[in-house]
Amino acid sequence: MRKIEERKTNETSDFPELLGDSTPCHDLPTLLTKYGLSQYLAVLQAQEVDFYTFLTLTDEDLKELGITSFGAKKKLVTAIQEEGRLHQIDHSNVLNASNRW
C-alpha cells in the first residue's frame, strides 16, 4: 500500500501544472508549455491541429498522430480534459470556432 501512495505522490509531482493552475490557455503553444508538453507542438502543427481541434482529440487520435508513449498520451489527454473544462468547450461548435477547416 505504501508503494502505491509513494508512486501517486511522485506522479503528481511530475505534473504540477495540473494541480493548481486554473487559468485557461488561448493558444496551443501556451497550453503545451503550461503542461510541460511543448515537445509535441511540431507534431500537432504538422497535422494542422489548432487549439480548438486539440481540445477534441482522443487517445485514438493521438495514436493516429504518432504519439504512442503511454505517459505522453496520458498527459495530453489530461491536459485536453482540463482545458476543455476550463473553456467549457461545446464539442459541437469546435469546427466553427477553429476557422481552419
Coordinates of N, CA and C in Angstrom, one line a residue:
M1 N 0.8 -1.2 0.0 CA 0.0 0.0 0.0 C 0.9 1.3 0.0
R2 N 1.9 1.2 0.8 CA 2.8 2.4 0.9 C 3.4 2.7 -0.5
K3 N 3.8 1.7 -1.2 CA 4.5 1.9 -2.5 C 3.5 2.6 -3.5
I4 N 2.2 2.2 -3.4 CA 1.2 2.9 -4.3 C 1.1 4.3 -3.9
E5 N 1.0 4.6 -2.6 CA 0.9 6.0 -2.2 C 2.1 6.8 -2.6
E6 N 3.3 6.2 -2.5 CA 4.5 6.9 -2.9 C 4.5 7.2 -4.4
R7 N 4.1 6.2 -5.2 CA 4.0 6.3 -6.6 C 3.0 7.5 -7.0
K8 N 1.9 7.5 -6.4 CA 0.9 8.6 -6.7 C 1.5 10.0 -6.4
T9 N 2.3 10.1 -5.3 CA 2.9 11.3 -4.9 C 3.9 11.7 -6.0
N10 N 4.7 10.8 -6.4 CA 5.7 11.1 -7.4 C 5.1 11.4 -8.8
E11 N 4.0 10.8 -9.1 CA 3.3 11.0 -10.4 C 2.8 12.5 -10.4
T12 N 2.2 12.9 -9.3 CA 1.6 14.2 -9.3 C 2.7 15.3 -9.3
S13 N 3.8 15.0 -8.6 CA 4.9 16.0 -8.6 C 5.5 16.2 -10.0
D14 N 5.4 15.2 -10.8 CA 5.9 15.3 -12.2 C 5.1 16.1 -13.1
F15 N 3.9 16.4 -12.7 CA 2.9 17.1 -13.5 C 2.2 18.2 -12.6
P16 N 3.0 19.1 -12.0 CA 2.4 20.0 -11.0 C 1.5 21.1 -11.6
E17 N 1.7 21.3 -12.9 CA 0.9 22.4 -13.5 C -0.6 22.1 -13.5
L18 N -1.0 20.8 -13.4 CA -2.4 20.4 -13.4 C -3.0 20.6 -12.1
L19 N -2.3 20.7 -11.1 CA -2.9 20.7 -9.7 C -3.4 22.0 -9.3
G20 N -2.9 23.2 -9.7 CA -3.4 24.4 -9.1 C -3.7 25.5 -10.1
D21 N -3.2 25.4 -11.3 CA -3.4 26.5 -12.3 C -4.7 26.4 -13.0
S22 N -5.7 27.2 -12.7 CA -7.0 27.1 -13.3 C -7.2 28.3 -14.3
T23 N -6.1 28.9 -14.8 CA -6.2 29.9 -15.8 C -6.2 29.2 -17.2
P24 N -7.3 29.4 -17.9 CA -7.3 28.8 -19.2 C -6.4 29.4 -20.2
C25 N -5.8 28.5 -21.1 CA -5.0 29.0 -22.2 C -5.8 29.4 -23.4
H26 N -5.2 30.1 -24.3 CA -5.9 30.5 -25.5 C -5.2 30.2 -26.8
D27 N -4.0 29.5 -26.7 CA -3.3 29.1 -27.9 C -2.6 27.8 -27.6
L28 N -2.3 27.0 -28.6 CA -1.7 25.7 -28.4 C -0.3 25.8 -27.9
P29 N 0.6 26.6 -28.3 CA 1.9 26.7 -27.8 C 1.9 27.0 -26.2
T30 N 1.1 27.9 -25.8 CA 1.0 28.2 -24.4 C 0.4 27.1 -23.6
L31 N -0.6 26.4 -24.1 CA -1.2 25.3 -23.5 C -0.2 24.1 -23.3
L32 N 0.5 23.8 -24.3 CA 1.5 22.7 -24.2 C 2.6 23.1 -23.3
T33 N 3.1 24.3 -23.3 CA 4.1 24.7 -22.4 C 3.6 24.7 -20.9
K34 N 2.4 25.1 -20.7 CA 1.8 25.0 -19.4 C 1.9 23.6 -18.8
Y35 N 1.6 22.6 -19.6 CA 1.6 21.3 -19.1 C 2.9 20.5 -19.3
G36 N 3.9 21.2 -19.8 CA 5.2 20.6 -19.9 C 5.3 19.6 -21.1
L37 N 4.5 20.0 -22.2 CA 4.3 19.1 -23.3 C 4.7 19.8 -24.6
S38 N 5.5 20.8 -24.6 CA 5.9 21.6 -25.7 C 6.6 20.8 -26.8
Q39 N 7.2 19.7 -26.5 CA 7.9 18.8 -27.5 C 6.9 18.3 -28.5
Y40 N 5.6 18.3 -28.2 CA 4.6 17.8 -29.2 C 4.0 18.8 -30.1
L41 N 4.4 20.1 -30.0 CA 3.9 21.2 -30.8 C 4.2 20.9 -32.3
A42 N 5.4 20.5 -32.7 CA 5.7 20.3 -34.1 C 4.8 19.2 -34.7
V43 N 4.6 18.1 -34.0 CA 3.8 17.1 -34.5 C 2.3 17.5 -34.7
L44 N 1.8 18.3 -33.8 CA 0.4 18.8 -33.9 C 0.3 19.8 -35.0
Q45 N 1.3 20.7 -35.1 CA 1.2 21.7 -36.2 C 1.4 21.1 -37.5
A46 N 2.2 20.1 -37.7 CA 2.4 19.4 -39.0 C 1.1 18.8 -39.5
Q47 N 0.2 18.4 -38.5 CA -1.1 17.8 -38.9 C -2.2 18.9 -38.8
E48 N -1.8 20.2 -38.8 CA -2.8 21.3 -38.8 C -3.8 21.2 -37.6
V49 N -3.3 20.7 -36.5 CA -4.1 20.7 -35.3 C -4.0 22.1 -34.6
D50 N -5.1 22.8 -34.6 CA -5.1 24.1 -33.9 C -5.6 23.9 -32.4
F51 N -5.7 25.0 -31.7 CA -6.1 25.0 -30.3 C -7.4 24.3 -30.1
Y52 N -8.5 24.7 -30.8 CA -9.8 24.1 -30.5 C -9.9 22.7 -31.0
T53 N -9.2 22.3 -32.1 CA -9.2 20.9 -32.5 C -8.5 20.1 -31.5
F54 N -7.4 20.6 -30.9 CA -6.6 19.9 -29.9 C -7.5 19.5 -28.7
L55 N -8.4 20.4 -28.4 CA -9.3 20.2 -27.2 C -10.3 19.1 -27.5
T56 N -10.4 18.6 -28.7 CA -11.3 17.5 -29.0 C -10.6 16.2 -29.2
L57 N -9.3 16.1 -29.2 CA -8.6 14.9 -29.5 C -8.8 13.8 -28.5
T58 N -8.8 12.6 -28.9 CA -9.0 11.4 -28.1 C -7.7 10.6 -28.0
D59 N -7.6 9.6 -27.2 CA -6.5 8.7 -27.1 C -6.2 8.1 -28.5
E60 N -7.3 7.7 -29.2 CA -7.1 7.2 -30.6 C -6.5 8.2 -31.6
D61 N -7.0 9.4 -31.5 CA -6.5 10.5 -32.3 C -5.0 10.7 -32.1
L62 N -4.6 10.7 -30.8 CA -3.2 10.8 -30.5 C -2.3 9.7 -31.1
K63 N -2.8 8.5 -31.0 CA -2.2 7.4 -31.7 C -2.0 7.6 -33.2
E64 N -3.1 8.1 -33.8 CA -3.1 8.3 -35.2 C -2.1 9.4 -35.6
L65 N -1.8 10.3 -34.7 CA -0.8 11.4 -34.9 C 0.6 10.9 -34.7
G66 N 0.7 9.6 -34.2 CA 2.0 9.1 -33.9 C 2.5 9.2 -32.5
I67 N 1.7 9.7 -31.6 CA 2.0 9.8 -30.2 C 1.6 8.5 -29.5
T68 N 2.6 7.6 -29.3 CA 2.3 6.3 -28.8 C 2.8 6.0 -27.4
S69 N 3.6 6.9 -26.9 CA 4.1 6.7 -25.5 C 2.9 6.8 -24.5
F70 N 2.8 5.9 -23.6 CA 1.7 5.8 -22.7 C 1.7 7.1 -21.8
G71 N 2.8 7.5 -21.3 CA 2.9 8.7 -20.4 C 2.5 9.9 -21.2
A72 N 3.0 10.1 -22.4 CA 2.7 11.3 -23.2 C 1.2 11.3 -23.5
K73 N 0.6 10.2 -23.9 CA -0.8 10.2 -24.2 C -1.6 10.6 -23.0
K74 N -1.3 10.0 -21.8 CA -2.0 10.2 -20.6 C -1.9 11.7 -20.2
K75 N -0.7 12.3 -20.3 CA -0.6 13.7 -20.0 C -1.4 14.6 -21.0
L76 N -1.3 14.3 -22.3 CA -2.0 15.1 -23.3 C -3.5 15.0 -23.1
V77 N -4.0 13.8 -22.8 CA -5.5 13.6 -22.6 C -5.9 14.3 -21.3
T78 N -5.1 14.3 -20.3 CA -5.4 15.1 -19.1 C -5.4 16.6 -19.3
A79 N -4.5 17.1 -20.1 CA -4.4 18.5 -20.5 C -5.7 18.8 -21.3
I80 N -6.0 18.0 -22.2 CA -7.2 18.2 -23.1 C -8.5 18.3 -22.2
Q81 N -8.6 17.4 -21.3 CA -9.8 17.4 -20.4 C -9.8 18.6 -19.5
E82 N -8.7 18.9 -18.9 CA -8.6 20.1 -18.0 C -8.9 21.4 -18.8
E83 N -8.3 21.6 -19.9 CA -8.5 22.8 -20.6 C -9.9 22.9 -21.2
G84 N -10.4 21.7 -21.6 CA -11.8 21.7 -22.1 C -12.8 22.1 -21.0
R85 N -12.5 21.6 -19.8 CA -13.3 22.0 -18.7 C -13.2 23.5 -18.4
L86 N -12.0 24.1 -18.4 CA -11.8 25.5 -18.2 C -12.5 26.4 -19.2
H87 N -12.5 25.9 -20.4 CA -13.1 26.6 -21.5 C -14.6 26.3 -21.7
Q88 N -15.1 25.3 -21.0 CA -16.5 24.8 -21.2 C -16.8 24.6 -22.6
I89 N -15.9 23.8 -23.3 CA -16.0 23.5 -24.7 C -17.2 22.7 -25.0
D90 N -18.0 23.2 -26.0 CA -19.1 22.5 -26.6 C -18.6 21.9 -27.9
H91 N -18.4 20.6 -27.8 CA -17.7 19.9 -29.0 C -18.5 20.1 -30.3
S92 N -19.8 20.4 -30.2 CA -20.5 20.5 -31.5 C -20.1 21.8 -32.2
N93 N -19.5 22.8 -31.5 CA -19.1 24.0 -32.1 C -17.6 24.1 -32.4
V94 N -16.9 23.1 -32.2 CA -15.4 23.1 -32.4 C -15.0 23.5 -33.8
L95 N -15.6 22.9 -34.8 CA -15.1 23.2 -36.2 C -15.4 24.7 -36.5
N96 N -16.5 25.3 -36.1 CA -16.8 26.7 -36.3 C -15.8 27.6 -35.6
A97 N -15.4 27.2 -34.4 CA -14.5 28.0 -33.6 C -13.1 28.0 -34.1
S98 N -12.7 26.9 -34.8 CA -11.3 26.8 -35.2 C -11.0 27.6 -36.4
N99 N -12.0 27.8 -37.3 CA -11.8 28.6 -38.6 C -10.7 28.0 -39.4
R100 N -10.4 26.8 -39.2 CA -9.3 26.2 -40.0 C -9.8 25.1 -41.0
W101 N -11.0 24.8 -40.9 CA -11.5 23.6 -41.8 C -12.4 24.2 -42.8

